[in-house]
Structure formats: structure tokens, C-alpha cells
Amino acid sequence: MRGDIVLEGVSKTYEGKPVLRDLSLRFEEGKVTAIMGPSGLGKTTLLKILLGLESCEGSVTGMEGRRPAVVFQESRLLPWLSLKQNLELVCGPGKDREIADALALMELTDAADKKPAELSGGMQRRGALARAIAYGGDILVLDEPFTGLDEDLKERIAGKLSRQWRESGQTVLFVTHDSTEAKAYADTIVKLNEGGSL
Amino acid sequence: MNQPTGEKRIGKKLAAVLLWLVFWQLGSMAFGRSFVLPSPVFTCKALLQLMAQPLFWRSCGITLLRVAAGLALASLLGFLGAWAAAISSWMREILSVPASVIKSVPVMSVILIALLCLSGSIVPTFVCFLMCFPVMYTNILQGFDSVPAEYRELAQVYRISDAKYFGRIMVPASMGYIRAGLLLSCGLAWKSTVAAEVLSSPRVSMGYHLLSAKMYLDGPSLFAWTVGIVLLSMLFEKAVRLALRRW
């Protein structure tokens, strides 16, 4: 078991404007945490800090040596590769089974050989989720993972994912605007307010 | 505005070519001297006569090889240079000097300097390489620089190796720029190679025959060789375009 992820006194400023201010937080190992709050309050910035993509003041511990699997706010599928090739790129060789399972879980088996431009927005989103699942990191970091999915599909996909998270005991952090979604799938909800405070 | 269909487009193209041929014919009639401006019919006849000679095809083949070799070398070194510049700011500074200097040096100066240092038959290939290198280098580097930061972040979080990032993300993401650089260089490669052949005069070359035709005041042959160069250059560009479609 790895330890919890702990943020202490984390602050981030963009061009003089504070985005996160003296934020202290603990994300429990093996739990699903939803990060909520209105747009522009630093939720994505917080995820980027955790992933080491942004610098900050303060300290972040518990992320060292982890293999995060990430779904960014945009799907970020490479347009010149097929969906399956996009998954293979991050997974590396010998992961055919994981890739096939992830595509099946996201109901994308038939779209495996299609290029991202041939997929709808919702399918691209599921493709990005499939990539993160197939990668099999020890922490899942998801930025608004269900955006663009219609209600029925969202319920089905999120339900399947939620069951998988519980069974595997994976640590999951996901950003959402939707309080129903947060209540349904998260063990803990973190609400960010103006200036990135809790 | 509606896009014309394939047949209509070809029809329009043919009409445009015909219109310019008519202007050419009228110009030739106005001059009245076939060695200054031969008519399209005269030029066509001269071209057909040339095409009957094996030397014509040998000259075309050798010039084509020189163009291809110069362009291939410029593409390869342009690619390697851009890659080095993308990962090292020192290399970027070092390579920016020759890239911008060569861009502004007149082709004729390059040919004359090359003639002082190299043997005649290498000069056209060298000049072609030198003229195309800055175009390829600049375009490819611009392509590498414009790879979205999002892809870098993706590679970073998923721990994609540098080699894989370069081959599977950076190069494909820059293909638009690489393609544009190659197509730009195609025309430049032909112009500079033939100009260098004219001045260095290797016996078997299109440029040498251009010069001979001019020296003997053989207008129809001069025009026929020019038309041959233009046609071959267009075919070459089409072939490059076709090859690039695979990527």
C-alpha cells in the first residue's frame, strides 16, 4: 500500500492572479475523491500540480514513484493513429489483452481501428478513458471524464468504472461540475471555492 | 462558391493552358524571328526531335538524379539539423547562422564559389543541396516547435520514451510542415540544379544543352529543353506529392 497524497500550503499564481491559495488537502489511498467547484477555480491546475506538470509553492507528497493514468480535460487522442494504436502507444508491447478489455469496457471494440476524427466527441472521450484504463496506473486522475456522454451512456460507463474502482481499490481523483455524479461515485468530495481555498 | 467538379476543373485547366499557348503564338508571330521566340508548334517539333535522341533521355536522367540527390541530402541534413536544434538551444543558435546566410546568398554566387572549390559534375548537386537545406531545416524546425504542449504533457505523464515521442508524436505532428518544405524545395531544386549545370557545364546534363542551344542561337532547341525541364520538374513534384500521401 502506498501512502495518502498530501498537499500542504499549496499556492499557485498566474500572471499575478492567485489560482490556488494556501491549499492543504489529503487524498486517501484506495479511495475515490471528487474535486468540485465552479469553472476557473483551479481544479485542473490542482491536477496538473499533482501530476508534476505545473510548479507551485508549498509541498506535495505521496506522488513520488507513482504511475498515474490520466484523462485530460480534452481527449488528446493523436489524430494520425487509430484508437487502438493510441492505446498501444502508452501501454507498450504485450498489452493486447488489457487494450482489448479496456476497449470492450468502454464499448469501443468496433471502433478500435478508426481514427479519432471518425469518432464522435463522446466516443473520443471514452477512448481517452480506455487509454487510461488499459495503461493500468496505480492512480487514476480524471479531469471531467464524462463530459460529452449522453445521460444513459454516462450512467452505464460511470457505473462500470465505479464497480471496477471499488473492486481494485484504486486511488481515483476526478474533477466534476456535477454534484450528482460526485455523490454517486466518490467516497470523498472536495469543494474548491474562490481563490482555490477549500 | 461551389467547387467545380473534377471534369470541369480539368476543362478549365486545359482552357487556361490553351489561352497561354495562343498568347505565345501571337507573341512569336509579332517577333517574327524564330530564334528569339519560336512558336509553340516549332518548339513542339524541336522537343519531339530531341526526344528521339538517346542523349536527351540520358541528360534528363542525370539531371533528375542530381536534383533527387541534392534534395534528399538537404532533407536528411535539414531533418537532423532541426532535430538537434529542437533539443539544444546551442545547436539552434549555431545552425541559425548558416540557415539565414544561405537563404539570402544569390544562387549565382553559390554556384561560382562552388565552381572554385569542387569539380564540375558535383557542383549542381551541391548547389541544389545548399539552396534546399535552409528551406527544409526552417520548415521542419517550425514543425517541431509547433507540436502542441498537450502532446508533451501526454508523453510526460504516460512516460513515453524520448525516442518514441520523437518518432510517434513529434514527427507525425510536424508532417504538415515537412510536406510544405519538400514541395517548396522541389521547384527550387530544379531551378538551382539547372542553373548550376549551365555554369559548370557537365557534358551530360540538361543545363549544358540549354547553354549549347543558346550559343548556337538555336531558339527552338532552347525552348524545347526549357519545356522539357518544366515538364520533368512538374512530374517530379507530382511524384513527391504522391509519395507524401502515404504519410
Coordinates of C-alpha atoms in Angstrom, one line a residue:
Chain A
M1 CA 0.0 0.0 0.0
R2 CA 1.2 3.4 -0.8
G3 CA 0.5 6.3 1.5
D4 CA -2.0 9.1 1.1
I5 CA -1.3 12.1 -1.2
V6 CA -0.9 15.2 0.9
L7 CA -0.8 18.8 -0.2
E8 CA 0.4 21.4 2.3
G9 CA 0.2 25.1 1.8
V10 CA -0.1 24.8 -1.9
S11 CA -0.4 28.2 -3.8
K12 CA -0.3 28.9 -7.5
T13 CA -0.4 32.3 -9.2
Y14 CA -0.9 33.0 -12.9
E15 CA 0.3 36.5 -14.1
G16 CA -0.2 37.9 -10.6
K17 CA -3.7 36.3 -10.2
P18 CA -3.9 33.7 -7.4
V19 CA -5.5 30.5 -8.6
L20 CA -4.8 28.3 -5.6
R21 CA -4.2 29.9 -2.2
D22 CA -2.6 28.1 0.7
L23 CA -4.4 24.8 -0.1
S24 CA -3.9 21.9 2.3
L25 CA -5.5 18.6 1.4
R26 CA -5.3 14.8 1.8
F27 CA -6.3 12.3 -0.8
E28 CA -6.8 8.9 0.8
E29 CA -5.1 5.9 -0.7
G30 CA -7.6 3.5 -2.3
K31 CA -10.5 6.0 -2.2
V32 CA -12.4 7.8 -4.9
T33 CA -12.2 11.6 -4.5
A34 CA -14.3 14.0 -6.5
I35 CA -13.0 17.6 -6.8
M36 CA -15.8 20.1 -7.4
G37 CA -16.2 23.8 -7.8
P38 CA -17.2 26.3 -10.4
S39 CA -15.2 26.9 -13.6
G40 CA -11.9 28.7 -13.4
L41 CA -11.2 28.0 -9.7
G42 CA -8.1 25.9 -10.2
K43 CA -9.4 22.3 -10.3
T44 CA -7.4 21.5 -13.5
T45 CA -4.4 23.4 -12.1
L46 CA -4.6 21.3 -9.0
L47 CA -4.5 18.1 -11.0
K48 CA -1.6 19.4 -13.1
I49 CA 0.3 20.2 -9.9
L50 CA -0.3 16.6 -8.6
L51 CA 1.0 15.2 -12.0
G52 CA 4.1 17.4 -11.8
L53 CA 3.1 19.3 -15.0
E54 CA 2.9 22.7 -13.0
S55 CA 5.2 24.1 -10.4
C56 CA 3.7 25.5 -7.2
E57 CA 4.6 27.0 -3.8
G58 CA 4.1 24.6 -0.9
S59 CA 4.6 20.8 -0.8
V60 CA 3.0 17.8 -2.5
T61 CA 3.9 14.4 -1.1
G62 CA 2.8 10.8 -1.9
M63 CA 3.0 11.2 -5.7
E64 CA 6.7 10.1 -5.9
G65 CA 7.2 6.9 -7.9
R66 CA 3.6 6.6 -8.9
R67 CA 2.4 5.7 -12.4
P68 CA -0.6 7.9 -12.9
A69 CA -3.2 7.1 -15.6
V70 CA -4.7 10.4 -16.8
V71 CA -7.7 11.6 -18.7
F72 CA -7.1 15.3 -19.5
Q73 CA -9.9 17.8 -20.0
E74 CA -9.5 17.3 -23.7
S75 CA -9.3 13.8 -25.1
R76 CA -5.8 14.2 -26.5
L77 CA -6.0 11.2 -28.8
L78 CA -3.4 11.5 -31.5
P79 CA -5.2 12.1 -34.8
W80 CA -2.8 10.2 -37.0
L81 CA -3.1 7.0 -35.0
S82 CA -6.1 4.7 -34.8
L83 CA -7.9 4.4 -31.4
K84 CA -6.1 1.0 -30.8
Q85 CA -2.7 2.5 -31.8
N86 CA -3.3 5.4 -29.3
L87 CA -3.7 2.9 -26.6
E88 CA -0.7 0.8 -27.7
L89 CA 1.5 3.9 -27.7
V90 CA 1.1 4.5 -24.0
C91 CA 0.8 0.8 -22.9
G92 CA 3.8 -0.5 -24.7
P93 CA 4.2 -4.0 -26.1
G94 CA 2.5 -7.2 -24.7
K95 CA -0.6 -5.4 -23.5
D96 CA -3.1 -6.7 -26.1
R97 CA -5.4 -8.2 -23.5
E98 CA -5.5 -5.0 -21.4
I99 CA -6.2 -2.9 -24.5
A100 CA -9.0 -5.2 -25.8
D101 CA -10.6 -5.3 -22.3
A102 CA -10.4 -1.5 -21.9
L103 CA -12.0 -1.0 -25.3
A104 CA -14.7 -3.5 -24.5
L105 CA -15.4 -1.9 -21.2
M106 CA -15.8 1.5 -22.9
E107 CA -18.0 -0.2 -25.6
L108 CA -15.5 0.8 -28.3
T109 CA -14.4 -2.6 -29.7
D110 CA -15.9 -1.9 -33.1
A111 CA -14.2 1.5 -33.3
A112 CA -10.7 0.2 -32.5
D113 CA -9.3 0.7 -36.0
K114 CA -10.9 4.1 -36.5
K115 CA -9.0 7.4 -36.4
P116 CA -10.2 9.9 -33.8
A117 CA -11.6 12.2 -36.5
E118 CA -14.0 9.4 -37.4
L119 CA -15.3 9.2 -33.8
S120 CA -17.9 11.4 -32.1
G121 CA -17.0 13.6 -29.2
G122 CA -18.4 11.1 -26.8
M123 CA -16.5 8.2 -28.3
Q124 CA -13.3 10.2 -28.2
R125 CA -13.9 10.8 -24.5
R126 CA -14.4 7.1 -23.9
G127 CA -11.3 6.4 -26.0
A128 CA -9.3 8.6 -23.6
L129 CA -10.8 6.7 -20.7
A130 CA -10.0 3.4 -22.3
R131 CA -6.4 4.6 -22.7
A132 CA -6.1 5.4 -19.0
I133 CA -7.7 2.1 -18.0
A134 CA -5.5 0.0 -20.3
Y135 CA -2.4 1.7 -19.0
G136 CA -3.3 0.5 -15.6
G137 CA -1.5 3.1 -13.4
D138 CA -1.7 3.0 -9.7
I139 CA -3.7 6.2 -9.5
L140 CA -6.4 7.4 -11.9
V141 CA -6.5 11.2 -12.5
L142 CA -9.6 12.2 -14.4
D143 CA -10.5 15.7 -15.5
E144 CA -14.2 15.9 -16.2
P145 CA -14.1 12.3 -17.6
F146 CA -17.8 12.0 -18.6
T147 CA -18.2 15.3 -20.5
G148 CA -19.8 14.8 -23.8
L149 CA -21.5 11.5 -22.9
D150 CA -25.3 11.4 -23.1
E151 CA -27.1 10.6 -19.8
D152 CA -27.8 6.9 -20.5
L153 CA -24.3 6.2 -21.6
K154 CA -22.7 8.2 -18.8
E155 CA -24.7 6.2 -16.2
R156 CA -23.7 2.9 -17.8
I157 CA -20.0 3.8 -18.3
A158 CA -19.6 5.5 -14.9
G159 CA -21.4 2.6 -13.2
K160 CA -19.0 0.1 -14.7
L161 CA -16.0 2.2 -13.9
S162 CA -17.1 2.8 -10.3
R163 CA -17.5 -1.0 -9.8
Q164 CA -14.1 -1.6 -11.1
W165 CA -12.6 1.1 -8.8
R166 CA -14.2 -0.5 -5.8
E167 CA -13.0 -4.0 -6.7
S168 CA -9.5 -2.9 -7.4
G169 CA -9.1 -0.5 -4.5
Q170 CA -7.5 2.0 -6.9
T171 CA -6.9 5.6 -5.9
V172 CA -9.0 7.9 -8.1
L173 CA -9.2 11.6 -8.3
F174 CA -11.8 13.1 -10.6
V175 CA -12.8 16.6 -11.3
T176 CA -16.5 17.2 -12.0
H177 CA -19.1 20.0 -12.1
D178 CA -21.9 17.6 -11.4
S179 CA -22.8 17.1 -7.8
T180 CA -25.0 14.1 -8.5
E181 CA -22.0 12.5 -10.3
A182 CA -19.8 13.3 -7.4
K183 CA -22.2 11.9 -4.8
A184 CA -22.9 8.8 -6.8
Y185 CA -19.3 7.7 -7.5
A186 CA -17.0 9.3 -4.9
D187 CA -16.1 8.4 -1.3
T188 CA -15.0 11.9 -0.6
I189 CA -15.9 15.2 -2.1
V190 CA -13.6 18.2 -2.1
K191 CA -15.1 21.6 -2.9
L192 CA -12.9 24.4 -4.1
N193 CA -14.0 28.0 -3.5
E194 CA -12.9 31.3 -4.9
G195 CA -9.1 31.7 -4.8
G196 CA -8.7 27.9 -4.7
S197 CA -9.4 27.6 -1.0
L198 CA -11.5 24.8 0.5
Chain B
M1 CA -19.0 29.5 -54.1
N2 CA -19.5 25.9 -55.5
Q3 CA -16.3 23.9 -56.0
P4 CA -16.1 22.8 -59.6
T5 CA -16.3 19.0 -60.3
G6 CA -13.3 17.0 -61.5
E7 CA -14.2 17.2 -65.2
K8 CA -15.0 20.9 -65.0
R9 CA -11.7 21.6 -63.3
I10 CA -9.7 19.7 -65.9
G11 CA -11.6 21.6 -68.6
K12 CA -10.8 24.9 -67.0
K13 CA -7.1 24.0 -66.7
L14 CA -6.9 22.9 -70.3
A15 CA -8.6 26.2 -71.4
A16 CA -6.1 28.2 -69.4
V17 CA -3.2 26.3 -70.9
L18 CA -4.7 26.9 -74.4
L19 CA -5.1 30.6 -73.7
W20 CA -1.4 31.0 -72.8
L21 CA -0.4 28.9 -75.9
V22 CA -2.4 31.4 -78.0
F23 CA -0.6 34.3 -76.4
W24 CA 2.7 32.6 -77.0
Q25 CA 1.8 32.0 -80.7
L26 CA 0.8 35.7 -81.1
G27 CA 4.0 36.8 -79.4
S28 CA 6.0 34.6 -81.7
M29 CA 4.2 36.0 -84.8
A30 CA 4.8 39.6 -83.6
F31 CA 8.6 39.0 -83.2
G32 CA 8.8 37.2 -86.5
R33 CA 12.2 35.7 -85.7
S34 CA 12.0 32.0 -84.7
F35 CA 15.4 32.0 -82.9
V36 CA 14.2 34.7 -80.4
L37 CA 10.7 33.5 -79.7
P38 CA 9.8 30.3 -81.6
S39 CA 6.2 29.4 -81.9
P40 CA 4.7 26.6 -79.8
V41 CA 4.5 24.4 -82.9
F42 CA 8.2 24.9 -83.7
T43 CA 9.1 24.2 -80.0
C44 CA 7.0 21.1 -80.0
K45 CA 8.6 19.8 -83.2
A46 CA 12.1 20.5 -81.7
L47 CA 11.1 18.7 -78.5
L48 CA 9.9 15.6 -80.4
Q49 CA 13.2 15.6 -82.4
L50 CA 15.2 15.8 -79.1
M51 CA 13.1 13.0 -77.6
A52 CA 14.1 10.7 -80.5
Q53 CA 17.8 11.0 -79.4
P54 CA 19.1 8.8 -76.6
L55 CA 21.3 11.7 -75.3
F56 CA 18.1 13.7 -74.4
W57 CA 16.9 10.9 -72.1
R58 CA 20.4 10.4 -70.6
S59 CA 20.6 14.1 -69.9
C60 CA 17.2 14.1 -68.3
G61 CA 18.1 11.1 -66.2
I62 CA 21.3 12.6 -65.0
T63 CA 19.8 15.9 -64.1
L64 CA 16.9 14.2 -62.4
L65 CA 19.4 12.2 -60.3
R66 CA 21.3 15.3 -59.4
V67 CA 18.0 17.0 -58.3
A68 CA 16.9 13.9 -56.3
A69 CA 20.3 13.5 -54.6
G70 CA 20.6 17.2 -53.7
L71 CA 17.0 17.3 -52.4
A72 CA 17.4 14.0 -50.4
L73 CA 20.6 15.3 -48.8
A74 CA 19.0 18.6 -47.9
S75 CA 16.0 16.8 -46.5
L76 CA 18.2 14.4 -44.4
L77 CA 20.5 17.1 -43.1
G78 CA 17.6 19.5 -42.6
F79 CA 15.8 16.9 -40.6
L80 CA 18.9 16.1 -38.4
G81 CA 19.7 19.8 -38.0
A82 CA 16.1 20.6 -37.0
W83 CA 16.1 17.7 -34.5
A84 CA 19.4 18.9 -33.0
A85 CA 18.0 22.5 -32.8
A86 CA 14.8 21.3 -31.2
I87 CA 16.6 19.7 -28.3
S88 CA 19.6 22.1 -27.9
S89 CA 19.4 25.9 -27.8
W90 CA 23.1 25.9 -28.6
M91 CA 22.6 23.9 -31.8
R92 CA 19.7 26.2 -32.7
E93 CA 21.9 29.3 -32.5
I94 CA 24.8 27.6 -34.3
L95 CA 22.5 26.4 -37.2
S96 CA 20.5 29.6 -37.4
V97 CA 23.6 31.4 -38.9
P98 CA 24.2 29.2 -42.0
A99 CA 20.4 28.8 -42.5
S100 CA 19.8 32.6 -42.7
V101 CA 23.0 33.4 -44.6
I102 CA 22.4 30.8 -47.3
K103 CA 18.8 32.0 -47.6
S104 CA 20.0 35.4 -48.7
V105 CA 23.0 34.5 -50.8
P106 CA 22.2 34.7 -54.6
V107 CA 22.2 31.3 -56.3
M108 CA 24.8 32.6 -58.8
S109 CA 27.3 33.4 -56.0
V110 CA 26.9 30.0 -54.6
I111 CA 27.5 28.4 -58.0
L112 CA 30.6 30.5 -58.7
I113 CA 32.0 29.8 -55.2
A114 CA 31.3 26.1 -55.6
L115 CA 33.0 26.0 -59.0
L116 CA 36.1 27.3 -57.4
C117 CA 36.2 24.6 -54.8
L118 CA 34.6 21.5 -56.4
S119 CA 34.8 19.5 -59.6
G120 CA 32.2 20.4 -62.3
S121 CA 29.9 17.4 -62.1
I122 CA 29.4 17.7 -58.3
V123 CA 28.6 21.4 -58.4
P124 CA 24.9 21.0 -59.4
T125 CA 24.1 18.5 -56.7
F126 CA 26.0 20.6 -54.1
V127 CA 24.2 23.8 -55.1
C128 CA 20.8 22.0 -55.1
F129 CA 21.6 20.8 -51.6
L130 CA 22.7 24.2 -50.4
M131 CA 19.7 26.0 -51.7
C132 CA 17.2 23.5 -50.4
F133 CA 18.8 22.9 -47.0
P134 CA 17.6 26.2 -45.3
V135 CA 14.1 25.7 -46.6
M136 CA 13.9 22.1 -45.2
Y137 CA 15.7 23.0 -42.0
T138 CA 13.4 26.0 -41.3
N139 CA 10.2 24.2 -42.1
I140 CA 11.0 21.1 -40.1
L141 CA 12.1 23.1 -37.1
Q142 CA 9.0 25.2 -37.3
G143 CA 7.0 21.9 -37.4
F144 CA 8.9 20.6 -34.3
D145 CA 8.3 23.9 -32.5
S146 CA 4.6 23.9 -33.2
V147 CA 4.0 20.4 -31.6
P148 CA 1.2 21.2 -29.1
A149 CA 2.3 21.4 -25.5
E150 CA -0.6 19.0 -24.7
Y151 CA 1.2 16.2 -26.5
R152 CA 4.3 16.8 -24.5
E153 CA 2.3 16.6 -21.3
L154 CA 0.7 13.4 -22.5
A155 CA 4.1 11.9 -23.2
Q156 CA 5.4 13.1 -19.8
V157 CA 2.5 11.6 -17.7
Y158 CA 2.4 8.3 -19.6
R159 CA 6.2 8.1 -19.5
I160 CA 6.7 7.7 -23.2
S161 CA 10.4 7.4 -24.0
D162 CA 12.2 10.2 -25.9
A163 CA 12.7 8.1 -28.9
K164 CA 9.1 7.0 -29.1
Y165 CA 8.0 10.6 -28.5
F166 CA 10.1 11.8 -31.4
G167 CA 9.1 9.1 -33.8
R168 CA 5.5 8.5 -33.0
I169 CA 4.4 12.0 -31.9
M170 CA 6.8 14.8 -32.9
V171 CA 7.5 13.8 -36.5
P172 CA 3.9 12.9 -37.4
A173 CA 2.7 16.1 -35.7
S174 CA 5.1 18.1 -37.9
M175 CA 4.3 16.3 -41.2
G176 CA 2.3 19.3 -42.5
Y177 CA 5.5 21.5 -42.2
I178 CA 7.8 18.8 -43.6
R179 CA 5.4 18.3 -46.6
A180 CA 5.3 22.0 -47.2
G181 CA 9.1 22.3 -47.0
L182 CA 9.6 19.4 -49.5
L183 CA 7.1 20.8 -52.0
L184 CA 8.6 24.3 -51.8
S185 CA 12.1 22.8 -52.3
C186 CA 11.1 20.8 -55.4
G187 CA 10.9 23.8 -57.6
L188 CA 13.9 25.4 -56.0
A189 CA 15.9 22.2 -56.5
W190 CA 15.2 22.1 -60.3
K191 CA 16.0 25.8 -60.7
S192 CA 19.3 25.7 -58.8
T193 CA 20.4 22.4 -60.3
V194 CA 19.9 23.5 -63.9
A195 CA 21.4 26.9 -63.2
A196 CA 24.5 25.2 -61.8
E197 CA 24.6 22.8 -64.8
V198 CA 24.6 25.8 -67.1
L199 CA 27.6 27.4 -65.4
S200 CA 29.5 24.2 -64.6
S201 CA 28.6 22.6 -68.0
P202 CA 28.9 18.9 -67.3
R203 CA 28.6 17.2 -70.7
V204 CA 25.6 15.1 -69.9
S205 CA 23.1 17.5 -68.4
M206 CA 20.0 19.4 -69.3
G207 CA 21.8 22.7 -68.3
Y208 CA 24.7 22.0 -70.7
H209 CA 22.3 21.6 -73.7
L210 CA 20.4 24.8 -72.7
L211 CA 23.7 26.6 -72.9
S212 CA 24.7 25.0 -76.2
A213 CA 21.3 25.9 -77.8
K214 CA 21.8 29.5 -76.7
M215 CA 25.4 29.6 -78.0
Y216 CA 24.3 28.3 -81.5
L217 CA 21.2 30.7 -81.4
D218 CA 19.0 27.6 -81.7
G219 CA 15.8 29.2 -80.3
P220 CA 13.5 26.1 -80.9
S221 CA 16.0 23.8 -79.1
L222 CA 16.5 26.3 -76.2
F223 CA 12.7 26.4 -75.8
A224 CA 12.4 22.7 -76.2
W225 CA 14.9 22.0 -73.4
T226 CA 13.2 24.6 -71.2
V227 CA 9.8 22.9 -71.8
G228 CA 11.5 19.5 -71.0
I229 CA 12.8 20.9 -67.7
V230 CA 9.4 22.4 -66.8
L231 CA 7.6 19.1 -67.6
L232 CA 10.1 17.0 -65.7
S233 CA 10.0 19.3 -62.7
M234 CA 6.2 19.1 -62.7
L235 CA 6.3 15.3 -62.9
F236 CA 8.9 15.2 -60.1
E237 CA 6.7 17.4 -57.9
K238 CA 3.7 15.2 -58.6
A239 CA 5.8 12.1 -57.7
V240 CA 6.9 13.7 -54.4
R241 CA 3.2 14.7 -53.7
L242 CA 2.1 11.1 -54.4
A243 CA 4.8 9.7 -52.1
L244 CA 3.9 12.1 -49.3
R245 CA 0.3 11.0 -49.5
R246 CA 1.3 7.8 -47.7
W247 CA 2.1 9.8 -44.6

